[in-house]
Amino acid sequence: MPTVLIKVTQPGAGPAELESQVTKKIEDAVAGLGNIDYMISTVSDGNSKTTINFILGTNSERATNDVRNAIAQIRQDLPQDINDPIVERLEFSGVPLITYAVKSDQHSVEQLSNLVDQRLTTMAIALAFFLASLMLVPLIPKGFVDDDNFQNWIMHTLRYGFGKKSQCP
């Protein structure tokens, strides 16, 4: 999911001051950009951070440039004593989506490893597909499967794992 972070610092400024003089103006400036999924801002003493998550499939480089341009257009409306806003694209590729920690007094390390490989990973993949199907139905190739069969397959896989064809819907 393309994500852009805007950081602004103003030494000595309180949260209420930053929120009204900086954060609100930044949110208003970027709110009109296309393909925004959601936006979250946090304000603390001397710091304002606004994170913008764009809809999956949005070109992250273009989204970052659009945010930079929007901030540049309102720079003169922001307090002169702030440090220049920093706009950066956040990259999440290569970050683990799921981390497992398993322990057992009854199974060996090898058995636990097989359990994770065969069952938990299968269920995690199925869950990821299921969540993706809910959020990204338009991105599923036409003709792959119809929505009902796809959801049934996902639910079956979550329940029984891959390879149990005799129980498939």
JSON list of C-alpha atoms in Angstrom, two decimals:
[
{"chain": "A", "resi": 1, "resn": "MET", "atom": "CA", "xyz": [0.00, 0.00, 0.00]},
{"chain": "A", "resi": 2, "resn": "PRO", "atom": "CA", "xyz": [1.63, 3.27, -1.04]},
{"chain": "A", "resi": 3, "resn": "THR", "atom": "CA", "xyz": [2.25, 5.42, 2.03]},
{"chain": "A", "resi": 4, "resn": "VAL", "atom": "CA", "xyz": [3.59, 8.95, 2.33]},
{"chain": "A", "resi": 5, "resn": "LEU", "atom": "CA", "xyz": [4.72, 10.59, 5.55]},
{"chain": "A", "resi": 6, "resn": "ILE", "atom": "CA", "xyz": [4.86, 14.36, 6.14]},
{"chain": "A", "resi": 7, "resn": "LYS", "atom": "CA", "xyz": [6.96, 15.50, 9.10]},
{"chain": "A", "resi": 8, "resn": "VAL", "atom": "CA", "xyz": [7.07, 19.06, 10.37]},
{"chain": "A", "resi": 9, "resn": "THR", "atom": "CA", "xyz": [8.98, 20.30, 13.39]},
{"chain": "A", "resi": 10, "resn": "GLN", "atom": "CA", "xyz": [8.62, 23.61, 15.18]},
{"chain": "A", "resi": 11, "resn": "PRO", "atom": "CA", "xyz": [10.80, 23.75, 18.30]},
{"chain": "A", "resi": 12, "resn": "GLY", "atom": "CA", "xyz": [8.92, 25.14, 21.27]},
{"chain": "A", "resi": 13, "resn": "ALA", "atom": "CA", "xyz": [5.46, 24.83, 19.73]},
{"chain": "A", "resi": 14, "resn": "GLY", "atom": "CA", "xyz": [2.74, 23.08, 21.72]},
{"chain": "A", "resi": 15, "resn": "PRO", "atom": "CA", "xyz": [0.46, 20.41, 20.27]},
{"chain": "A", "resi": 16, "resn": "ALA", "atom": "CA", "xyz": [-2.61, 22.68, 20.06]},
{"chain": "A", "resi": 17, "resn": "GLU", "atom": "CA", "xyz": [-0.64, 25.37, 18.23]},
{"chain": "A", "resi": 18, "resn": "LEU", "atom": "CA", "xyz": [0.87, 22.87, 15.79]},
{"chain": "A", "resi": 19, "resn": "GLU", "atom": "CA", "xyz": [-2.48, 21.22, 15.16]},
{"chain": "A", "resi": 20, "resn": "SER", "atom": "CA", "xyz": [-4.23, 24.45, 14.20]},
{"chain": "A", "resi": 21, "resn": "GLN", "atom": "CA", "xyz": [-1.36, 26.21, 12.41]},
{"chain": "A", "resi": 22, "resn": "VAL", "atom": "CA", "xyz": [0.32, 23.28, 10.67]},
{"chain": "A", "resi": 23, "resn": "THR", "atom": "CA", "xyz": [-1.38, 19.88, 10.81]},
{"chain": "A", "resi": 24, "resn": "LYS", "atom": "CA", "xyz": [-4.88, 21.03, 9.86]},
{"chain": "A", "resi": 25, "resn": "LYS", "atom": "CA", "xyz": [-3.52, 23.02, 6.91]},
{"chain": "A", "resi": 26, "resn": "ILE", "atom": "CA", "xyz": [-1.49, 20.04, 5.71]},
{"chain": "A", "resi": 27, "resn": "GLU", "atom": "CA", "xyz": [-4.48, 17.71, 5.98]},
{"chain": "A", "resi": 28, "resn": "ASP", "atom": "CA", "xyz": [-6.66, 20.17, 4.06]},
{"chain": "A", "resi": 29, "resn": "ALA", "atom": "CA", "xyz": [-4.00, 20.59, 1.36]},
{"chain": "A", "resi": 30, "resn": "VAL", "atom": "CA", "xyz": [-3.64, 16.86, 0.67]},
{"chain": "A", "resi": 31, "resn": "ALA", "atom": "CA", "xyz": [-7.26, 15.82, 1.26]},
{"chain": "A", "resi": 32, "resn": "GLY", "atom": "CA", "xyz": [-8.16, 16.62, -2.35]},
{"chain": "A", "resi": 33, "resn": "LEU", "atom": "CA", "xyz": [-5.52, 14.34, -3.82]},
{"chain": "A", "resi": 34, "resn": "GLY", "atom": "CA", "xyz": [-6.88, 11.27, -5.54]},
{"chain": "A", "resi": 35, "resn": "ASN", "atom": "CA", "xyz": [-6.75, 7.67, -4.36]},
{"chain": "A", "resi": 36, "resn": "ILE", "atom": "CA", "xyz": [-6.39, 8.35, -0.64]},
{"chain": "A", "resi": 37, "resn": "ASP", "atom": "CA", "xyz": [-7.49, 5.38, 1.44]},
{"chain": "A", "resi": 38, "resn": "TYR", "atom": "CA", "xyz": [-7.03, 7.10, 4.79]},
{"chain": "A", "resi": 39, "resn": "MET", "atom": "CA", "xyz": [-4.96, 9.72, 6.55]},
{"chain": "A", "resi": 40, "resn": "ILE", "atom": "CA", "xyz": [-3.76, 9.83, 10.17]},
{"chain": "A", "resi": 41, "resn": "SER", "atom": "CA", "xyz": [-2.03, 12.70, 11.95]},
{"chain": "A", "resi": 42, "resn": "THR", "atom": "CA", "xyz": [-0.26, 12.78, 15.28]},
{"chain": "A", "resi": 43, "resn": "VAL", "atom": "CA", "xyz": [0.86, 15.92, 17.05]},
{"chain": "A", "resi": 44, "resn": "SER", "atom": "CA", "xyz": [3.17, 16.27, 20.03]},
{"chain": "A", "resi": 45, "resn": "ASP", "atom": "CA", "xyz": [5.38, 19.02, 21.45]},
{"chain": "A", "resi": 46, "resn": "GLY", "atom": "CA", "xyz": [7.23, 20.46, 18.49]},
{"chain": "A", "resi": 47, "resn": "ASN", "atom": "CA", "xyz": [6.27, 17.64, 16.07]},
{"chain": "A", "resi": 48, "resn": "SER", "atom": "CA", "xyz": [3.54, 17.04, 13.53]},
{"chain": "A", "resi": 49, "resn": "LYS", "atom": "CA", "xyz": [3.34, 13.82, 11.51]},
{"chain": "A", "resi": 50, "resn": "THR", "atom": "CA", "xyz": [0.74, 13.08, 8.88]},
{"chain": "A", "resi": 51, "resn": "THR", "atom": "CA", "xyz": [0.65, 9.63, 7.30]},
{"chain": "A", "resi": 52, "resn": "ILE", "atom": "CA", "xyz": [-1.32, 9.20, 4.09]},
{"chain": "A", "resi": 53, "resn": "ASN", "atom": "CA", "xyz": [-2.16, 5.70, 2.90]},
{"chain": "A", "resi": 54, "resn": "PHE", "atom": "CA", "xyz": [-3.16, 5.51, -0.73]},
{"chain": "A", "resi": 55, "resn": "ILE", "atom": "CA", "xyz": [-5.32, 2.86, -2.33]},
{"chain": "A", "resi": 56, "resn": "LEU", "atom": "CA", "xyz": [-3.36, -0.20, -3.42]},
{"chain": "A", "resi": 57, "resn": "GLY", "atom": "CA", "xyz": [-2.33, 0.15, -7.04]},
{"chain": "A", "resi": 58, "resn": "THR", "atom": "CA", "xyz": [-1.64, 3.88, -6.78]},
{"chain": "A", "resi": 59, "resn": "ASN", "atom": "CA", "xyz": [1.73, 4.85, -8.23]},
{"chain": "A", "resi": 60, "resn": "SER", "atom": "CA", "xyz": [3.75, 5.60, -5.08]},
{"chain": "A", "resi": 61, "resn": "GLU", "atom": "CA", "xyz": [6.23, 7.91, -6.81]},
{"chain": "A", "resi": 62, "resn": "ARG", "atom": "CA", "xyz": [3.45, 9.99, -8.30]},
{"chain": "A", "resi": 63, "resn": "ALA", "atom": "CA", "xyz": [1.56, 10.07, -4.97]},
{"chain": "A", "resi": 64, "resn": "THR", "atom": "CA", "xyz": [4.71, 11.29, -3.21]},
{"chain": "A", "resi": 65, "resn": "ASN", "atom": "CA", "xyz": [5.25, 14.02, -5.80]},
{"chain": "A", "resi": 66, "resn": "ASP", "atom": "CA", "xyz": [1.60, 15.07, -5.57]},
{"chain": "A", "resi": 67, "resn": "VAL", "atom": "CA", "xyz": [1.94, 15.39, -1.78]},
{"chain": "A", "resi": 68, "resn": "ARG", "atom": "CA", "xyz": [5.19, 17.39, -2.16]},
{"chain": "A", "resi": 69, "resn": "ASN", "atom": "CA", "xyz": [3.48, 19.75, -4.60]},
{"chain": "A", "resi": 70, "resn": "ALA", "atom": "CA", "xyz": [0.47, 20.20, -2.32]},
{"chain": "A", "resi": 71, "resn": "ILE", "atom": "CA", "xyz": [2.74, 21.05, 0.63]},
{"chain": "A", "resi": 72, "resn": "ALA", "atom": "CA", "xyz": [4.81, 23.43, -1.50]},
{"chain": "A", "resi": 73, "resn": "GLN", "atom": "CA", "xyz": [1.63, 25.31, -2.47]},
{"chain": "A", "resi": 74, "resn": "ILE", "atom": "CA", "xyz": [0.72, 25.98, 1.17]},
{"chain": "A", "resi": 75, "resn": "ARG", "atom": "CA", "xyz": [4.23, 26.55, 2.53]},
{"chain": "A", "resi": 76, "resn": "GLN", "atom": "CA", "xyz": [3.69, 30.33, 2.68]},
{"chain": "A", "resi": 77, "resn": "ASP", "atom": "CA", "xyz": [0.56, 29.73, 4.82]},
{"chain": "A", "resi": 78, "resn": "LEU", "atom": "CA", "xyz": [2.52, 27.80, 7.44]},
{"chain": "A", "resi": 79, "resn": "PRO", "atom": "CA", "xyz": [4.41, 29.53, 10.26]},
{"chain": "A", "resi": 80, "resn": "GLN", "atom": "CA", "xyz": [7.74, 30.91, 9.08]},
{"chain": "A", "resi": 81, "resn": "ASP", "atom": "CA", "xyz": [9.65, 29.48, 12.04]},
{"chain": "A", "resi": 82, "resn": "ILE", "atom": "CA", "xyz": [8.89, 25.82, 11.27]},
{"chain": "A", "resi": 83, "resn": "ASN", "atom": "CA", "xyz": [11.60, 23.62, 9.83]},
{"chain": "A", "resi": 84, "resn": "ASP", "atom": "CA", "xyz": [10.90, 22.80, 6.21]},
{"chain": "A", "resi": 85, "resn": "PRO", "atom": "CA", "xyz": [8.34, 20.01, 5.90]},
{"chain": "A", "resi": 86, "resn": "ILE", "atom": "CA", "xyz": [9.84, 16.63, 5.07]},
{"chain": "A", "resi": 87, "resn": "VAL", "atom": "CA", "xyz": [7.81, 14.50, 2.66]},
{"chain": "A", "resi": 88, "resn": "GLU", "atom": "CA", "xyz": [8.93, 10.91, 2.29]},
{"chain": "A", "resi": 89, "resn": "ARG", "atom": "CA", "xyz": [7.60, 7.74, 0.74]},
{"chain": "A", "resi": 90, "resn": "LEU", "atom": "CA", "xyz": [7.48, 4.78, 3.12]},
{"chain": "A", "resi": 91, "resn": "GLU", "atom": "CA", "xyz": [8.48, 1.44, 1.63]},
{"chain": "A", "resi": 92, "resn": "PHE", "atom": "CA", "xyz": [7.24, -1.80, 3.16]},
{"chain": "A", "resi": 93, "resn": "SER", "atom": "CA", "xyz": [8.62, -4.30, 0.66]},
{"chain": "A", "resi": 94, "resn": "GLY", "atom": "CA", "xyz": [10.68, -7.00, 2.26]},
{"chain": "A", "resi": 95, "resn": "VAL", "atom": "CA", "xyz": [9.01, -6.47, 5.64]},
{"chain": "A", "resi": 96, "resn": "PRO", "atom": "CA", "xyz": [7.65, -9.71, 7.11]},
{"chain": "A", "resi": 97, "resn": "LEU", "atom": "CA", "xyz": [3.88, -9.84, 7.10]},
{"chain": "A", "resi": 98, "resn": "ILE", "atom": "CA", "xyz": [3.66, -12.59, 9.68]},
{"chain": "A", "resi": 99, "resn": "THR", "atom": "CA", "xyz": [6.14, -13.81, 12.27]},
{"chain": "A", "resi": 100, "resn": "TYR", "atom": "CA", "xyz": [5.56, -17.08, 14.07]},
{"chain": "A", "resi": 101, "resn": "ALA", "atom": "CA", "xyz": [6.69, -18.07, 17.55]},
{"chain": "A", "resi": 102, "resn": "VAL", "atom": "CA", "xyz": [5.80, -21.60, 18.52]},
{"chain": "A", "resi": 103, "resn": "LYS", "atom": "CA", "xyz": [6.64, -23.70, 21.56]},
{"chain": "A", "resi": 104, "resn": "SER", "atom": "CA", "xyz": [5.69, -27.18, 22.62]},
{"chain": "A", "resi": 105, "resn": "ASP", "atom": "CA", "xyz": [6.64, -29.63, 25.33]},
{"chain": "A", "resi": 106, "resn": "GLN", "atom": "CA", "xyz": [5.19, -32.49, 23.24]},
{"chain": "A", "resi": 107, "resn": "HIS", "atom": "CA", "xyz": [6.72, -31.87, 19.78]},
{"chain": "A", "resi": 108, "resn": "SER", "atom": "CA", "xyz": [10.28, -31.67, 18.50]},
{"chain": "A", "resi": 109, "resn": "VAL", "atom": "CA", "xyz": [11.66, -28.60, 16.74]},
{"chain": "A", "resi": 110, "resn": "GLU", "atom": "CA", "xyz": [11.35, -30.47, 13.45]},
{"chain": "A", "resi": 111, "resn": "GLN", "atom": "CA", "xyz": [7.70, -31.32, 14.10]},
{"chain": "A", "resi": 112, "resn": "LEU", "atom": "CA", "xyz": [6.96, -27.72, 15.02]},
{"chain": "A", "resi": 113, "resn": "SER", "atom": "CA", "xyz": [8.73, -26.51, 11.89]},
{"chain": "A", "resi": 114, "resn": "ASN", "atom": "CA", "xyz": [6.61, -28.87, 9.78]},
{"chain": "A", "resi": 115, "resn": "LEU", "atom": "CA", "xyz": [3.47, -27.68, 11.55]},
{"chain": "A", "resi": 116, "resn": "VAL", "atom": "CA", "xyz": [4.30, -24.07, 10.73]},
{"chain": "A", "resi": 117, "resn": "ASP", "atom": "CA", "xyz": [5.21, -24.93, 7.14]},
{"chain": "A", "resi": 118, "resn": "GLN", "atom": "CA", "xyz": [2.19, -27.11, 6.46]},
{"chain": "A", "resi": 119, "resn": "ARG", "atom": "CA", "xyz": [-0.66, -25.64, 8.46]},
{"chain": "A", "resi": 120, "resn": "LEU", "atom": "CA", "xyz": [0.00, -22.15, 9.78]},
{"chain": "A", "resi": 121, "resn": "THR", "atom": "CA", "xyz": [1.61, -20.82, 6.62]},
{"chain": "A", "resi": 122, "resn": "THR", "atom": "CA", "xyz": [-1.21, -22.31, 4.53]},
{"chain": "A", "resi": 123, "resn": "MET", "atom": "CA", "xyz": [-3.81, -20.69, 6.75]},
{"chain": "A", "resi": 124, "resn": "ALA", "atom": "CA", "xyz": [-1.96, -17.36, 6.71]},
{"chain": "A", "resi": 125, "resn": "ILE", "atom": "CA", "xyz": [-1.80, -17.40, 2.91]},
{"chain": "A", "resi": 126, "resn": "ALA", "atom": "CA", "xyz": [-5.48, -18.27, 2.70]},
{"chain": "A", "resi": 127, "resn": "LEU", "atom": "CA", "xyz": [-6.32, -15.49, 5.15]},
{"chain": "A", "resi": 128, "resn": "ALA", "atom": "CA", "xyz": [-4.25, -13.03, 3.11]},
{"chain": "A", "resi": 129, "resn": "PHE", "atom": "CA", "xyz": [-6.13, -14.08, -0.04]},
{"chain": "A", "resi": 130, "resn": "PHE", "atom": "CA", "xyz": [-9.44, -13.76, 1.77]},
{"chain": "A", "resi": 131, "resn": "LEU", "atom": "CA", "xyz": [-8.62, -10.25, 3.03]},
{"chain": "A", "resi": 132, "resn": "ALA", "atom": "CA", "xyz": [-7.35, -9.30, -0.40]},
{"chain": "A", "resi": 133, "resn": "SER", "atom": "CA", "xyz": [-10.54, -10.58, -1.98]},
{"chain": "A", "resi": 134, "resn": "LEU", "atom": "CA", "xyz": [-12.58, -8.34, 0.30]},
{"chain": "A", "resi": 135, "resn": "MET", "atom": "CA", "xyz": [-10.49, -5.25, -0.44]},
{"chain": "A", "resi": 136, "resn": "LEU", "atom": "CA", "xyz": [-9.31, -5.92, -3.97]},
{"chain": "A", "resi": 137, "resn": "VAL", "atom": "CA", "xyz": [-12.10, -7.71, -5.79]},
{"chain": "A", "resi": 138, "resn": "PRO", "atom": "CA", "xyz": [-11.63, -5.41, -8.82]},
{"chain": "A", "resi": 139, "resn": "LEU", "atom": "CA", "xyz": [-7.99, -6.58, -9.10]},
{"chain": "A", "resi": 140, "resn": "ILE", "atom": "CA", "xyz": [-8.83, -10.30, -9.30]},
{"chain": "A", "resi": 141, "resn": "PRO", "atom": "CA", "xyz": [-8.51, -11.31, -12.97]},
{"chain": "A", "resi": 142, "resn": "LYS", "atom": "CA", "xyz": [-11.83, -11.84, -14.67]},
{"chain": "A", "resi": 143, "resn": "GLY", "atom": "CA", "xyz": [-12.51, -15.50, -15.28]},
{"chain": "A", "resi": 144, "resn": "PHE", "atom": "CA", "xyz": [-10.23, -16.61, -12.41]},
{"chain": "A", "resi": 145, "resn": "VAL", "atom": "CA", "xyz": [-13.22, -17.78, -10.42]},
{"chain": "A", "resi": 146, "resn": "ASP", "atom": "CA", "xyz": [-16.57, -16.26, -9.69]},
{"chain": "A", "resi": 147, "resn": "ASP", "atom": "CA", "xyz": [-16.83, -14.42, -6.37]},
{"chain": "A", "resi": 148, "resn": "ASP", "atom": "CA", "xyz": [-18.85, -17.15, -4.59]},
{"chain": "A", "resi": 149, "resn": "ASN", "atom": "CA", "xyz": [-16.50, -19.97, -5.58]},
{"chain": "A", "resi": 150, "resn": "PHE", "atom": "CA", "xyz": [-13.45, -17.88, -4.69]},
{"chain": "A", "resi": 151, "resn": "GLN", "atom": "CA", "xyz": [-14.81, -17.06, -1.25]},
{"chain": "A", "resi": 152, "resn": "ASN", "atom": "CA", "xyz": [-15.82, -20.69, -0.70]},
{"chain": "A", "resi": 153, "resn": "TRP", "atom": "CA", "xyz": [-12.31, -21.81, -1.67]},
{"chain": "A", "resi": 154, "resn": "ILE", "atom": "CA", "xyz": [-10.75, -19.30, 0.72]},
{"chain": "A", "resi": 155, "resn": "MET", "atom": "CA", "xyz": [-13.03, -20.37, 3.59]},
{"chain": "A", "resi": 156, "resn": "HIS", "atom": "CA", "xyz": [-12.35, -24.04, 2.83]},
{"chain": "A", "resi": 157, "resn": "THR", "atom": "CA", "xyz": [-8.59, -23.41, 2.79]},
{"chain": "A", "resi": 158, "resn": "LEU", "atom": "CA", "xyz": [-8.76, -21.55, 6.08]},
{"chain": "A", "resi": 159, "resn": "ARG", "atom": "CA", "xyz": [-10.61, -24.47, 7.62]},
{"chain": "A", "resi": 160, "resn": "TYR", "atom": "CA", "xyz": [-8.83, -27.48, 6.08]},
{"chain": "A", "resi": 161, "resn": "GLY", "atom": "CA", "xyz": [-5.63, -26.25, 4.38]},
{"chain": "A", "resi": 162, "resn": "PHE", "atom": "CA", "xyz": [-4.52, -26.79, 0.79]},
{"chain": "A", "resi": 163, "resn": "GLY", "atom": "CA", "xyz": [-4.81, -30.16, -0.88]},
{"chain": "A", "resi": 164, "resn": "LYS", "atom": "CA", "xyz": [-8.04, -31.46, 0.65]},
{"chain": "A", "resi": 165, "resn": "LYS", "atom": "CA", "xyz": [-9.86, -31.63, -2.68]},
{"chain": "A", "resi": 166, "resn": "SER", "atom": "CA", "xyz": [-12.42, -34.16, -1.57]},
{"chain": "A", "resi": 167, "resn": "GLN", "atom": "CA", "xyz": [-13.87, -31.57, 0.80]},
{"chain": "A", "resi": 168, "resn": "CYS", "atom": "CA", "xyz": [-13.68, -28.61, -1.58]},
{"chain": "A", "resi": 169, "resn": "PRO", "atom": "CA", "xyz": [-16.98, -26.87, -2.28]}
]
